[in-house]
Structure formats: C-alpha cells, structure tokens
JSON list of C-alpha atoms in Angstrom, two decimals:
[
{"chain": "K", "resi": 154, "resn": "MET", "atom": "CA", "xyz": [36.96, -8.47, -4.48]},
{"chain": "K", "resi": 155, "resn": "ASN", "atom": "CA", "xyz": [33.25, -8.90, -5.32]},
{"chain": "K", "resi": 156, "resn": "PRO", "atom": "CA", "xyz": [31.48, -7.78, -2.09]},
{"chain": "K", "resi": 157, "resn": "THR", "atom": "CA", "xyz": [28.75, -10.38, -2.51]},
{"chain": "K", "resi": 158, "resn": "LYS", "atom": "CA", "xyz": [31.21, -13.31, -2.59]},
{"chain": "K", "resi": 159, "resn": "SER", "atom": "CA", "xyz": [31.91, -14.72, 0.86]},
{"chain": "K", "resi": 160, "resn": "SER", "atom": "CA", "xyz": [35.43, -15.17, 2.17]},
{"chain": "K", "resi": 161, "resn": "PRO", "atom": "CA", "xyz": [36.07, -17.44, 5.21]},
{"chain": "K", "resi": 162, "resn": "LEU", "atom": "CA", "xyz": [36.05, -14.33, 7.41]},
{"chain": "K", "resi": 163, "resn": "GLU", "atom": "CA", "xyz": [32.72, -13.13, 5.99]},
{"chain": "K", "resi": 164, "resn": "ASN", "atom": "CA", "xyz": [31.18, -16.53, 6.68]},
{"chain": "K", "resi": 165, "resn": "THR", "atom": "CA", "xyz": [31.17, -15.66, 10.39]},
{"chain": "K", "resi": 166, "resn": "MET", "atom": "CA", "xyz": [28.15, -13.48, 9.62]},
{"chain": "K", "resi": 167, "resn": "LYS", "atom": "CA", "xyz": [24.75, -14.00, 8.08]},
{"chain": "K", "resi": 168, "resn": "ASN", "atom": "CA", "xyz": [24.36, -12.76, 4.48]},
{"chain": "K", "resi": 169, "resn": "ILE", "atom": "CA", "xyz": [20.71, -12.89, 3.50]},
{"chain": "K", "resi": 170, "resn": "HIS", "atom": "CA", "xyz": [20.09, -12.35, -0.21]},
{"chain": "K", "resi": 171, "resn": "LEU", "atom": "CA", "xyz": [16.54, -11.00, -0.55]},
{"chain": "K", "resi": 172, "resn": "VAL", "atom": "CA", "xyz": [15.19, -11.60, -4.06]},
{"chain": "K", "resi": 173, "resn": "ARG", "atom": "CA", "xyz": [12.02, -9.92, -5.24]},
{"chain": "K", "resi": 174, "resn": "HIS", "atom": "CA", "xyz": [9.92, -12.42, -7.20]},
{"chain": "K", "resi": 175, "resn": "ALA", "atom": "CA", "xyz": [9.92, -12.45, -11.02]},
{"chain": "K", "resi": 176, "resn": "GLN", "atom": "CA", "xyz": [7.29, -10.69, -13.10]},
{"chain": "K", "resi": 177, "resn": "SER", "atom": "CA", "xyz": [3.87, -11.90, -12.00]},
{"chain": "K", "resi": 178, "resn": "HIS", "atom": "CA", "xyz": [0.51, -12.04, -13.74]},
{"chain": "K", "resi": 179, "resn": "ALA", "atom": "CA", "xyz": [-0.46, -8.95, -11.72]},
{"chain": "K", "resi": 180, "resn": "ASN", "atom": "CA", "xyz": [2.74, -7.09, -12.64]},
{"chain": "K", "resi": 181, "resn": "ALA", "atom": "CA", "xyz": [1.90, -7.68, -16.30]},
{"chain": "K", "resi": 182, "resn": "GLY", "atom": "CA", "xyz": [-1.54, -6.08, -15.88]},
{"chain": "K", "resi": 183, "resn": "GLY", "atom": "CA", "xyz": [-3.53, -9.30, -15.72]},
{"chain": "K", "resi": 184, "resn": "HIS", "atom": "CA", "xyz": [-6.95, -9.69, -14.13]},
{"chain": "K", "resi": 185, "resn": "ALA", "atom": "CA", "xyz": [-7.18, -9.68, -10.35]},
{"chain": "K", "resi": 186, "resn": "MET", "atom": "CA", "xyz": [-6.43, -12.91, -8.52]},
{"chain": "K", "resi": 187, "resn": "PRO", "atom": "CA", "xyz": [-5.98, -13.76, -4.82]},
{"chain": "K", "resi": 188, "resn": "ASN", "atom": "CA", "xyz": [-2.43, -12.70, -3.95]},
{"chain": "K", "resi": 189, "resn": "ALA", "atom": "CA", "xyz": [-1.40, -16.16, -2.82]},
{"chain": "K", "resi": 190, "resn": "ASP", "atom": "CA", "xyz": [-2.35, -17.72, -6.18]},
{"chain": "K", "resi": 191, "resn": "ILE", "atom": "CA", "xyz": [-0.76, -15.25, -8.63]},
{"chain": "K", "resi": 192, "resn": "PRO", "atom": "CA", "xyz": [1.72, -17.06, -10.93]},
{"chain": "K", "resi": 193, "resn": "ILE", "atom": "CA", "xyz": [4.72, -15.62, -12.74]},
{"chain": "K", "resi": 194, "resn": "THR", "atom": "CA", "xyz": [4.59, -14.95, -16.49]},
{"chain": "K", "resi": 195, "resn": "ALA", "atom": "CA", "xyz": [6.67, -16.35, -19.36]},
{"chain": "K", "resi": 196, "resn": "LEU", "atom": "CA", "xyz": [8.91, -13.28, -19.00]},
{"chain": "K", "resi": 197, "resn": "GLY", "atom": "CA", "xyz": [9.02, -13.98, -15.28]},
{"chain": "K", "resi": 198, "resn": "GLN", "atom": "CA", "xyz": [10.29, -17.49, -16.01]},
{"chain": "K", "resi": 199, "resn": "GLU", "atom": "CA", "xyz": [13.21, -15.99, -17.95]},
{"chain": "K", "resi": 200, "resn": "GLN", "atom": "CA", "xyz": [13.90, -13.50, -15.16]},
{"chain": "K", "resi": 201, "resn": "ALA", "atom": "CA", "xyz": [13.89, -16.36, -12.64]},
{"chain": "K", "resi": 202, "resn": "LYS", "atom": "CA", "xyz": [16.46, -18.29, -14.70]},
{"chain": "K", "resi": 203, "resn": "GLN", "atom": "CA", "xyz": [18.68, -15.23, -14.97]},
{"chain": "K", "resi": 204, "resn": "VAL", "atom": "CA", "xyz": [18.62, -14.47, -11.24]},
{"chain": "K", "resi": 205, "resn": "ALA", "atom": "CA", "xyz": [19.29, -18.14, -10.45]},
{"chain": "K", "resi": 206, "resn": "ASP", "atom": "CA", "xyz": [22.35, -18.03, -12.71]},
{"chain": "K", "resi": 207, "resn": "TRP", "atom": "CA", "xyz": [23.48, -14.78, -11.07]},
{"chain": "K", "resi": 208, "resn": "LEU", "atom": "CA", "xyz": [23.12, -16.23, -7.58]},
{"chain": "K", "resi": 209, "resn": "LEU", "atom": "CA", "xyz": [25.10, -19.33, -8.52]},
{"chain": "K", "resi": 210, "resn": "GLU", "atom": "CA", "xyz": [27.82, -17.24, -10.16]},
{"chain": "K", "resi": 211, "resn": "THR", "atom": "CA", "xyz": [27.95, -14.97, -7.11]},
{"chain": "K", "resi": 212, "resn": "LEU", "atom": "CA", "xyz": [27.67, -17.53, -4.31]},
{"chain": "K", "resi": 213, "resn": "GLY", "atom": "CA", "xyz": [28.80, -20.74, -5.98]},
{"chain": "K", "resi": 214, "resn": "ASP", "atom": "CA", "xyz": [28.01, -23.70, -3.75]},
{"chain": "K", "resi": 215, "resn": "ASP", "atom": "CA", "xyz": [28.25, -21.54, -0.62]},
{"chain": "K", "resi": 216, "resn": "ILE", "atom": "CA", "xyz": [24.49, -21.42, 0.02]},
{"chain": "K", "resi": 217, "resn": "ALA", "atom": "CA", "xyz": [23.18, -22.46, 3.42]},
{"chain": "K", "resi": 218, "resn": "SER", "atom": "CA", "xyz": [19.43, -22.31, 2.71]},
{"chain": "K", "resi": 219, "resn": "ILE", "atom": "CA", "xyz": [16.78, -21.21, 0.22]},
{"chain": "K", "resi": 220, "resn": "SER", "atom": "CA", "xyz": [13.49, -19.81, 1.49]},
{"chain": "K", "resi": 221, "resn": "VAL", "atom": "CA", "xyz": [10.23, -18.58, -0.04]},
{"chain": "K", "resi": 222, "resn": "SER", "atom": "CA", "xyz": [6.99, -17.01, 1.09]},
{"chain": "K", "resi": 223, "resn": "GLU", "atom": "CA", "xyz": [3.68, -18.86, 1.07]},
{"chain": "K", "resi": 224, "resn": "TYR", "atom": "CA", "xyz": [2.79, -17.07, -2.21]},
{"chain": "K", "resi": 225, "resn": "LEU", "atom": "CA", "xyz": [3.07, -18.98, -5.49]},
{"chain": "K", "resi": 226, "resn": "CYS", "atom": "CA", "xyz": [5.08, -16.29, -7.34]},
{"chain": "K", "resi": 227, "resn": "THR", "atom": "CA", "xyz": [8.05, -16.63, -4.96]},
{"chain": "K", "resi": 228, "resn": "GLN", "atom": "CA", "xyz": [7.95, -20.40, -5.12]},
{"chain": "K", "resi": 229, "resn": "GLN", "atom": "CA", "xyz": [7.94, -20.38, -8.92]},
{"chain": "K", "resi": 230, "resn": "THR", "atom": "CA", "xyz": [10.77, -17.81, -9.00]},
{"chain": "K", "resi": 231, "resn": "ALA", "atom": "CA", "xyz": [12.87, -20.00, -6.70]},
{"chain": "K", "resi": 232, "resn": "GLN", "atom": "CA", "xyz": [12.27, -23.17, -8.70]},
{"chain": "K", "resi": 233, "resn": "TYR", "atom": "CA", "xyz": [15.25, -22.81, -11.06]},
{"chain": "K", "resi": 234, "resn": "LEU", "atom": "CA", "xyz": [17.70, -22.25, -8.21]},
{"chain": "K", "resi": 235, "resn": "LEU", "atom": "CA", "xyz": [16.17, -25.16, -6.28]},
{"chain": "K", "resi": 236, "resn": "GLU", "atom": "CA", "xyz": [16.58, -27.47, -9.27]},
{"chain": "K", "resi": 237, "resn": "LYS", "atom": "CA", "xyz": [20.23, -26.48, -9.74]},
{"chain": "K", "resi": 238, "resn": "THR", "atom": "CA", "xyz": [21.16, -26.83, -6.05]},
{"chain": "K", "resi": 239, "resn": "GLY", "atom": "CA", "xyz": [18.95, -29.71, -4.91]},
{"chain": "K", "resi": 240, "resn": "PHE", "atom": "CA", "xyz": [17.69, -27.72, -1.93]},
{"chain": "K", "resi": 241, "resn": "GLN", "atom": "CA", "xyz": [14.21, -28.09, -0.48]},
{"chain": "K", "resi": 242, "resn": "PRO", "atom": "CA", "xyz": [12.72, -24.63, 0.17]},
{"chain": "K", "resi": 243, "resn": "THR", "atom": "CA", "xyz": [11.77, -23.36, 3.60]},
{"chain": "K", "resi": 244, "resn": "ILE", "atom": "CA", "xyz": [8.45, -21.49, 3.66]},
{"chain": "K", "resi": 245, "resn": "ILE", "atom": "CA", "xyz": [8.88, -18.59, 6.09]},
{"chain": "K", "resi": 246, "resn": "ASP", "atom": "CA", "xyz": [5.72, -17.56, 7.90]},
{"chain": "K", "resi": 247, "resn": "GLY", "atom": "CA", "xyz": [5.23, -13.80, 7.60]},
{"chain": "K", "resi": 248, "resn": "LEU", "atom": "CA", "xyz": [7.36, -13.34, 4.46]},
{"chain": "K", "resi": 249, "resn": "GLN", "atom": "CA", "xyz": [4.37, -12.84, 2.14]},
{"chain": "K", "resi": 250, "resn": "GLU", "atom": "CA", "xyz": [3.36, -9.53, 0.57]},
{"chain": "K", "resi": 251, "resn": "PHE", "atom": "CA", "xyz": [1.17, -6.92, 2.29]},
{"chain": "K", "resi": 252, "resn": "ASN", "atom": "CA", "xyz": [-2.43, -7.95, 1.54]},
{"chain": "K", "resi": 253, "resn": "TYR", "atom": "CA", "xyz": [-4.27, -4.70, 2.24]},
{"chain": "K", "resi": 254, "resn": "LEU", "atom": "CA", "xyz": [-7.17, -4.85, -0.26]},
{"chain": "K", "resi": 255, "resn": "ASN", "atom": "CA", "xyz": [-10.00, -7.34, 0.08]},
{"chain": "K", "resi": 256, "resn": "PHE", "atom": "CA", "xyz": [-10.05, -9.59, -2.99]},
{"chain": "K", "resi": 257, "resn": "ALA", "atom": "CA", "xyz": [-13.87, -9.41, -3.20]},
{"chain": "K", "resi": 258, "resn": "ASP", "atom": "CA", "xyz": [-13.54, -5.65, -3.77]},
{"chain": "K", "resi": 259, "resn": "ILE", "atom": "CA", "xyz": [-11.06, -5.93, -6.64]},
{"chain": "K", "resi": 260, "resn": "GLU", "atom": "CA", "xyz": [-12.01, -9.23, -8.32]},
{"chain": "K", "resi": 261, "resn": "TYR", "atom": "CA", "xyz": [-13.78, -7.68, -11.32]},
{"chain": "K", "resi": 262, "resn": "LYS", "atom": "CA", "xyz": [-12.06, -4.30, -11.42]},
{"chain": "K", "resi": 263, "resn": "LYS", "atom": "CA", "xyz": [-9.64, -2.91, -13.99]},
{"chain": "K", "resi": 264, "resn": "PRO", "atom": "CA", "xyz": [-6.02, -2.17, -12.96]},
{"chain": "K", "resi": 265, "resn": "SER", "atom": "CA", "xyz": [-6.79, 1.57, -12.96]},
{"chain": "K", "resi": 266, "resn": "GLU", "atom": "CA", "xyz": [-9.71, 1.02, -10.56]},
{"chain": "K", "resi": 267, "resn": "ILE", "atom": "CA", "xyz": [-7.56, -1.12, -8.28]},
{"chain": "K", "resi": 268, "resn": "ARG", "atom": "CA", "xyz": [-4.94, 1.65, -8.19]},
{"chain": "K", "resi": 269, "resn": "GLU", "atom": "CA", "xyz": [-7.65, 4.10, -7.10]},
{"chain": "K", "resi": 270, "resn": "LEU", "atom": "CA", "xyz": [-8.61, 1.78, -4.23]},
{"chain": "K", "resi": 271, "resn": "ALA", "atom": "CA", "xyz": [-4.95, 1.45, -3.28]},
{"chain": "K", "resi": 272, "resn": "ASP", "atom": "CA", "xyz": [-4.47, 5.22, -3.29]},
{"chain": "K", "resi": 273, "resn": "ASN", "atom": "CA", "xyz": [-7.54, 5.60, -1.08]},
{"chain": "K", "resi": 274, "resn": "TYR", "atom": "CA", "xyz": [-6.16, 3.04, 1.36]},
{"chain": "K", "resi": 275, "resn": "TRP", "atom": "CA", "xyz": [-2.84, 4.84, 1.81]},
{"chain": "K", "resi": 276, "resn": "LEU", "atom": "CA", "xyz": [-4.44, 8.27, 2.08]},
{"chain": "K", "resi": 277, "resn": "ASN", "atom": "CA", "xyz": [-7.30, 7.48, 4.46]},
{"chain": "K", "resi": 278, "resn": "PHE", "atom": "CA", "xyz": [-6.71, 4.33, 6.50]},
{"chain": "K", "resi": 279, "resn": "GLU", "atom": "CA", "xyz": [-5.08, 4.15, 9.92]},
{"chain": "K", "resi": 280, "resn": "PRO", "atom": "CA", "xyz": [-2.54, 1.45, 10.83]},
{"chain": "K", "resi": 281, "resn": "ASP", "atom": "CA", "xyz": [-5.06, -0.53, 12.89]},
{"chain": "K", "resi": 282, "resn": "THR", "atom": "CA", "xyz": [-8.02, -0.42, 10.46]},
{"chain": "K", "resi": 283, "resn": "LEU", "atom": "CA", "xyz": [-8.86, -3.14, 7.95]},
{"chain": "K", "resi": 284, "resn": "ASP", "atom": "CA", "xyz": [-10.14, -2.72, 4.41]},
{"chain": "K", "resi": 285, "resn": "GLU", "atom": "CA", "xyz": [-12.51, -5.66, 4.76]},
{"chain": "K", "resi": 286, "resn": "LYS", "atom": "CA", "xyz": [-12.51, -9.23, 5.99]},
{"chain": "K", "resi": 287, "resn": "GLY", "atom": "CA", "xyz": [-9.77, -11.17, 4.23]},
{"chain": "K", "resi": 288, "resn": "ALA", "atom": "CA", "xyz": [-7.29, -8.30, 4.18]},
{"chain": "K", "resi": 289, "resn": "GLU", "atom": "CA", "xyz": [-4.79, -7.28, 6.85]},
{"chain": "K", "resi": 290, "resn": "ASN", "atom": "CA", "xyz": [-4.01, -3.95, 8.44]},
{"chain": "K", "resi": 291, "resn": "PHE", "atom": "CA", "xyz": [-0.75, -2.01, 8.39]},
{"chain": "K", "resi": 292, "resn": "ASN", "atom": "CA", "xyz": [0.12, -2.92, 11.99]},
{"chain": "K", "resi": 293, "resn": "GLN", "atom": "CA", "xyz": [-0.19, -6.61, 11.16]},
{"chain": "K", "resi": 294, "resn": "PHE", "atom": "CA", "xyz": [2.12, -6.16, 8.18]},
{"chain": "K", "resi": 295, "resn": "VAL", "atom": "CA", "xyz": [4.72, -4.37, 10.29]},
{"chain": "K", "resi": 296, "resn": "ALA", "atom": "CA", "xyz": [4.51, -7.10, 12.94]},
{"chain": "K", "resi": 297, "resn": "ARG", "atom": "CA", "xyz": [5.06, -9.81, 10.29]},
{"chain": "K", "resi": 298, "resn": "VAL", "atom": "CA", "xyz": [8.20, -8.13, 8.99]},
{"chain": "K", "resi": 299, "resn": "GLN", "atom": "CA", "xyz": [9.52, -7.78, 12.55]},
{"chain": "K", "resi": 300, "resn": "GLN", "atom": "CA", "xyz": [8.72, -11.46, 13.16]},
{"chain": "K", "resi": 301, "resn": "VAL", "atom": "CA", "xyz": [10.82, -12.46, 10.15]},
{"chain": "K", "resi": 302, "resn": "GLN", "atom": "CA", "xyz": [13.63, -10.12, 11.26]},
{"chain": "K", "resi": 303, "resn": "ALA", "atom": "CA", "xyz": [13.78, -12.14, 14.48]},
{"chain": "K", "resi": 304, "resn": "TYR", "atom": "CA", "xyz": [13.80, -15.36, 12.43]},
{"chain": "K", "resi": 305, "resn": "PHE", "atom": "CA", "xyz": [16.75, -14.05, 10.38]},
{"chain": "K", "resi": 306, "resn": "ASP", "atom": "CA", "xyz": [18.63, -13.22, 13.59]},
{"chain": "K", "resi": 307, "resn": "ASN", "atom": "CA", "xyz": [18.48, -16.90, 14.58]},
{"chain": "K", "resi": 308, "resn": "LEU", "atom": "CA", "xyz": [19.70, -18.34, 11.28]},
{"chain": "K", "resi": 309, "resn": "PRO", "atom": "CA", "xyz": [23.13, -19.97, 11.25]},
{"chain": "K", "resi": 310, "resn": "ASP", "atom": "CA", "xyz": [26.06, -18.06, 9.77]},
{"chain": "K", "resi": 311, "resn": "GLY", "atom": "CA", "xyz": [26.47, -18.22, 6.01]},
{"chain": "K", "resi": 312, "resn": "ASN", "atom": "CA", "xyz": [24.64, -17.24, 2.82]},
{"chain": "K", "resi": 313, "resn": "HIS", "atom": "CA", "xyz": [20.87, -17.55, 2.77]},
{"chain": "K", "resi": 314, "resn": "VAL", "atom": "CA", "xyz": [18.70, -16.87, -0.29]},
{"chain": "K", "resi": 315, "resn": "VAL", "atom": "CA", "xyz": [15.18, -15.61, 0.42]},
{"chain": "K", "resi": 316, "resn": "PHE", "atom": "CA", "xyz": [12.56, -15.06, -2.31]},
{"chain": "K", "resi": 317, "resn": "THR", "atom": "CA", "xyz": [10.09, -12.41, -1.21]},
{"chain": "K", "resi": 318, "resn": "HIS", "atom": "CA", "xyz": [8.14, -9.30, -2.30]},
{"chain": "K", "resi": 319, "resn": "GLY", "atom": "CA", "xyz": [8.63, -5.62, -3.05]},
{"chain": "K", "resi": 320, "resn": "LEU", "atom": "CA", "xyz": [6.58, -4.01, -0.27]},
{"chain": "K", "resi": 321, "resn": "TRP", "atom": "CA", "xyz": [8.08, -6.49, 2.19]},
{"chain": "K", "resi": 322, "resn": "ILE", "atom": "CA", "xyz": [11.67, -5.56, 1.32]},
{"chain": "K", "resi": 323, "resn": "SER", "atom": "CA", "xyz": [10.81, -1.85, 1.48]},
{"chain": "K", "resi": 324, "resn": "MET", "atom": "CA", "xyz": [9.24, -2.26, 4.93]},
{"chain": "K", "resi": 325, "resn": "LEU", "atom": "CA", "xyz": [12.32, -4.11, 6.17]},
{"chain": "K", "resi": 326, "resn": "ILE", "atom": "CA", "xyz": [14.50, -1.18, 5.09]},
{"chain": "K", "resi": 327, "resn": "TRP", "atom": "CA", "xyz": [12.02, 1.34, 6.57]},
{"chain": "K", "resi": 328, "resn": "LEU", "atom": "CA", "xyz": [12.20, -0.42, 9.95]},
{"chain": "K", "resi": 329, "resn": "MET", "atom": "CA", "xyz": [16.00, -0.67, 9.79]},
{"chain": "K", "resi": 330, "resn": "LEU", "atom": "CA", "xyz": [16.06, 3.10, 9.32]},
{"chain": "K", "resi": 331, "resn": "GLY", "atom": "CA", "xyz": [14.04, 3.50, 12.52]},
{"chain": "K", "resi": 332, "resn": "GLN", "atom": "CA", "xyz": [11.11, 5.17, 10.78]},
{"chain": "K", "resi": 333, "resn": "PRO", "atom": "CA", "xyz": [7.66, 5.42, 12.44]},
{"chain": "K", "resi": 334, "resn": "THR", "atom": "CA", "xyz": [4.67, 3.23, 11.57]},
{"chain": "K", "resi": 335, "resn": "ASP", "atom": "CA", "xyz": [2.11, 4.40, 14.13]},
{"chain": "K", "resi": 336, "resn": "ASN", "atom": "CA", "xyz": [-0.27, 6.69, 12.20]},
{"chain": "K", "resi": 337, "resn": "ASN", "atom": "CA", "xyz": [-1.55, 7.51, 8.72]},
{"chain": "K", "resi": 338, "resn": "ILE", "atom": "CA", "xyz": [1.10, 10.17, 8.13]},
{"chain": "K", "resi": 339, "resn": "ALA", "atom": "CA", "xyz": [3.75, 7.49, 8.75]},
{"chain": "K", "resi": 340, "resn": "MET", "atom": "CA", "xyz": [1.91, 5.19, 6.34]},
{"chain": "K", "resi": 341, "resn": "GLN", "atom": "CA", "xyz": [1.89, 7.85, 3.64]},
{"chain": "K", "resi": 342, "resn": "ARG", "atom": "CA", "xyz": [5.58, 8.53, 4.15]},
{"chain": "K", "resi": 343, "resn": "TYR", "atom": "CA", "xyz": [6.34, 4.82, 3.95]},
{"chain": "K", "resi": 344, "resn": "ARG", "atom": "CA", "xyz": [4.33, 4.64, 0.71]},
{"chain": "K", "resi": 345, "resn": "GLN", "atom": "CA", "xyz": [6.31, 7.51, -0.80]},
{"chain": "K", "resi": 346, "resn": "PHE", "atom": "CA", "xyz": [9.54, 5.85, 0.34]},
{"chain": "K", "resi": 347, "resn": "GLU", "atom": "CA", "xyz": [8.70, 2.43, -1.06]},
{"chain": "K", "resi": 348, "resn": "MET", "atom": "CA", "xyz": [7.61, 3.86, -4.41]},
{"chain": "K", "resi": 349, "resn": "ALA", "atom": "CA", "xyz": [10.96, 5.66, -4.65]},
{"chain": "K", "resi": 350, "resn": "ILE", "atom": "CA", "xyz": [13.09, 2.59, -3.87]},
{"chain": "K", "resi": 351, "resn": "ARG", "atom": "CA", "xyz": [10.72, -0.20, -4.99]},
{"chain": "K", "resi": 352, "resn": "PRO", "atom": "CA", "xyz": [12.73, -3.25, -6.02]},
{"chain": "K", "resi": 353, "resn": "LYS", "atom": "CA", "xyz": [12.18, -4.38, -9.60]},
{"chain": "K", "resi": 354, "resn": "ASN", "atom": "CA", "xyz": [11.33, -7.99, -10.30]},
{"chain": "K", "resi": 355, "resn": "CYS", "atom": "CA", "xyz": [14.37, -10.15, -9.47]},
{"chain": "K", "resi": 356, "resn": "ASP", "atom": "CA", "xyz": [16.37, -7.32, -7.93]},
{"chain": "K", "resi": 357, "resn": "VAL", "atom": "CA", "xyz": [18.51, -8.63, -5.06]},
{"chain": "K", "resi": 358, "resn": "TRP", "atom": "CA", "xyz": [19.25, -6.91, -1.75]},
{"chain": "K", "resi": 359, "resn": "GLN", "atom": "CA", "xyz": [21.90, -8.26, 0.62]},
{"chain": "K", "resi": 360, "resn": "LEU", "atom": "CA", "xyz": [21.09, -8.04, 4.34]},
{"chain": "K", "resi": 361, "resn": "MET", "atom": "CA", "xyz": [24.21, -8.41, 6.48]},
{"chain": "K", "resi": 362, "resn": "LEU", "atom": "CA", "xyz": [23.80, -9.48, 10.10]},
{"chain": "K", "resi": 363, "resn": "ASN", "atom": "CA", "xyz": [26.80, -9.57, 12.43]},
{"chain": "K", "resi": 364, "resn": "ASP", "atom": "CA", "xyz": [26.77, -9.67, 16.23]},
{"chain": "K", "resi": 365, "resn": "ASN", "atom": "CA", "xyz": [29.65, -7.20, 16.28]},
{"chain": "K", "resi": 366, "resn": "ALA", "atom": "CA", "xyz": [28.10, -4.52, 14.03]},
{"chain": "K", "resi": 367, "resn": "PRO", "atom": "CA", "xyz": [24.72, -2.95, 13.27]},
{"chain": "K", "resi": 368, "resn": "PRO", "atom": "CA", "xyz": [22.70, -4.68, 10.55]},
{"chain": "K", "resi": 369, "resn": "ALA", "atom": "CA", "xyz": [23.24, -3.32, 7.04]},
{"chain": "K", "resi": 370, "resn": "ILE", "atom": "CA", "xyz": [21.51, -3.74, 3.70]},
{"chain": "K", "resi": 371, "resn": "THR", "atom": "CA", "xyz": [22.52, -2.89, 0.15]},
{"chain": "K", "resi": 372, "resn": "LYS", "atom": "CA", "xyz": [21.26, -3.63, -3.36]},
{"chain": "K", "resi": 373, "resn": "VAL", "atom": "CA", "xyz": [23.61, -6.07, -5.10]},
{"chain": "K", "resi": 374, "resn": "ARG", "atom": "CA", "xyz": [21.67, -6.82, -8.29]},
{"chain": "K", "resi": 375, "resn": "SER", "atom": "CA", "xyz": [19.42, -4.55, -10.31]},
{"chain": "K", "resi": 376, "resn": "ARG", "atom": "CA", "xyz": [17.53, -5.21, -13.52]},
{"chain": "K", "resi": 377, "resn": "ALA", "atom": "CA", "xyz": [17.77, -2.46, -16.11]},
{"chain": "K", "resi": 378, "resn": "VAL", "atom": "CA", "xyz": [14.16, -2.57, -17.38]},
{"chain": "K", "resi": 379, "resn": "THR", "atom": "CA", "xyz": [11.03, -2.00, -15.31]},
{"chain": "K", "resi": 380, "resn": "THR", "atom": "CA", "xyz": [7.71, -3.52, -16.38]},
{"chain": "K", "resi": 381, "resn": "PRO", "atom": "CA", "xyz": [4.54, -1.36, -16.17]},
{"chain": "K", "resi": 382, "resn": "ASN", "atom": "CA", "xyz": [2.92, -2.55, -12.93]},
{"chain": "K", "resi": 383, "resn": "GLU", "atom": "CA", "xyz": [5.78, -3.76, -10.72]},
{"chain": "K", "resi": 384, "resn": "GLU", "atom": "CA", "xyz": [3.99, -3.68, -7.37]}
]
C-alpha cells in the first residue's frame, strides 16, 4: 500500500502535506526582491504542475484543504492544484519564510554578497536581535512556526496540502526533535541541520498528527535535481 494514500482508518488522523514552493526568482540567482514579492520562474511553473499532478495521483479527491503562505511564490506554486480541484486557498498567518535580512541592505548586492551577510547573521546574531528594521529575529521565527503547529493541531481530520518554504519546514522538524533555539550556538546548529536536510523546490513532507500517537514527519516526494541557490 502507498503510505501517502489514505485509507478510511487513516482518515481519523490529520495528514498535512508540506510542499516547498517551486523554483523562485531568488533560487535562480535573480536580483534581490522583497521576500513577499518574489515570483516563481518558468522552470518553477513546470515544477508546480508536476507536484500538482503528483498530489492528485497520490491523494485523488481526498483533499480537505489547500493552504499557502502570504508570499507570492507559494501562491503561484499552488495555483495549478487550485485550478484542478476548485479549492480556494487559505492563507496561514505565520507560514511565510524566515525574513532575517533587511531588504534595504541587500537590494543592490550580488548573490555572493548576500550569502556573506547571511553567514554573518548565523555566526554572530543572538535569537532576540534584529538585523535591521523590516527583518525579524530568530525568536520571532520560532514563535511563528509554533503558532502554525497549534493551527495544524486544530484542523479537522483528513488530508491537507500546505505550500510553504524550506527554512520553515526545517524549523518545524527541528522543533519536533526537541532541539534548542535559545542562543547563537543553537542557531548555528539549526543552520547546519537545515542545510543538511534542506527541502528542494517542490519536495513534499508528510506531517502526521494523531491524538493517540506522537506527531511524525517523513519525506514522501523528492526531486532528483537541485538548482544552484535553493534557499
């Protein structure tokens, strides 16, 4: 039996299919844009079609809801599945990517320069310190993921498809593992962890929530090819 297909017994639990968005303009090495406004590329459009087909083949018409973050790249990635199912998407507050660099500081910088700023952030910032106005700190990011975890707990039983982001999925797994988030050493360890497991564009992770068992998560779809800047 395909473990991602739901039998009547499995429908007594929540299966949340977390989809990382398709290749974005930033993933393809494009110029810096505000995170919320970054679109997906032509390749991303193809990836979005493929993951929509995979979700329909896997779940059939047994989909209870489709959700996205407030960021454009997740909404565009979800569009093909929305068109095929007729669903209206739910925008989940707190589902967006970790916005830790101030856009004003990266607007005119090359990708290599932005990576240097990112490396400096992870090496030197504490969880409660901000890069600049317009960014968020690590504690705020952690709190957002925990907020969405509570939202997931209150969803009805069934299969839910959620289009989200790579750092967000990695933080969810980090928290499920009971790992610390309270100092810079914890931040650096999280960064090493997320770089090791980072979902590729349109990878799918299945989060299983059941009142009678601990929550569990597993990757159920993986793309074979990684593009250069998949962060």
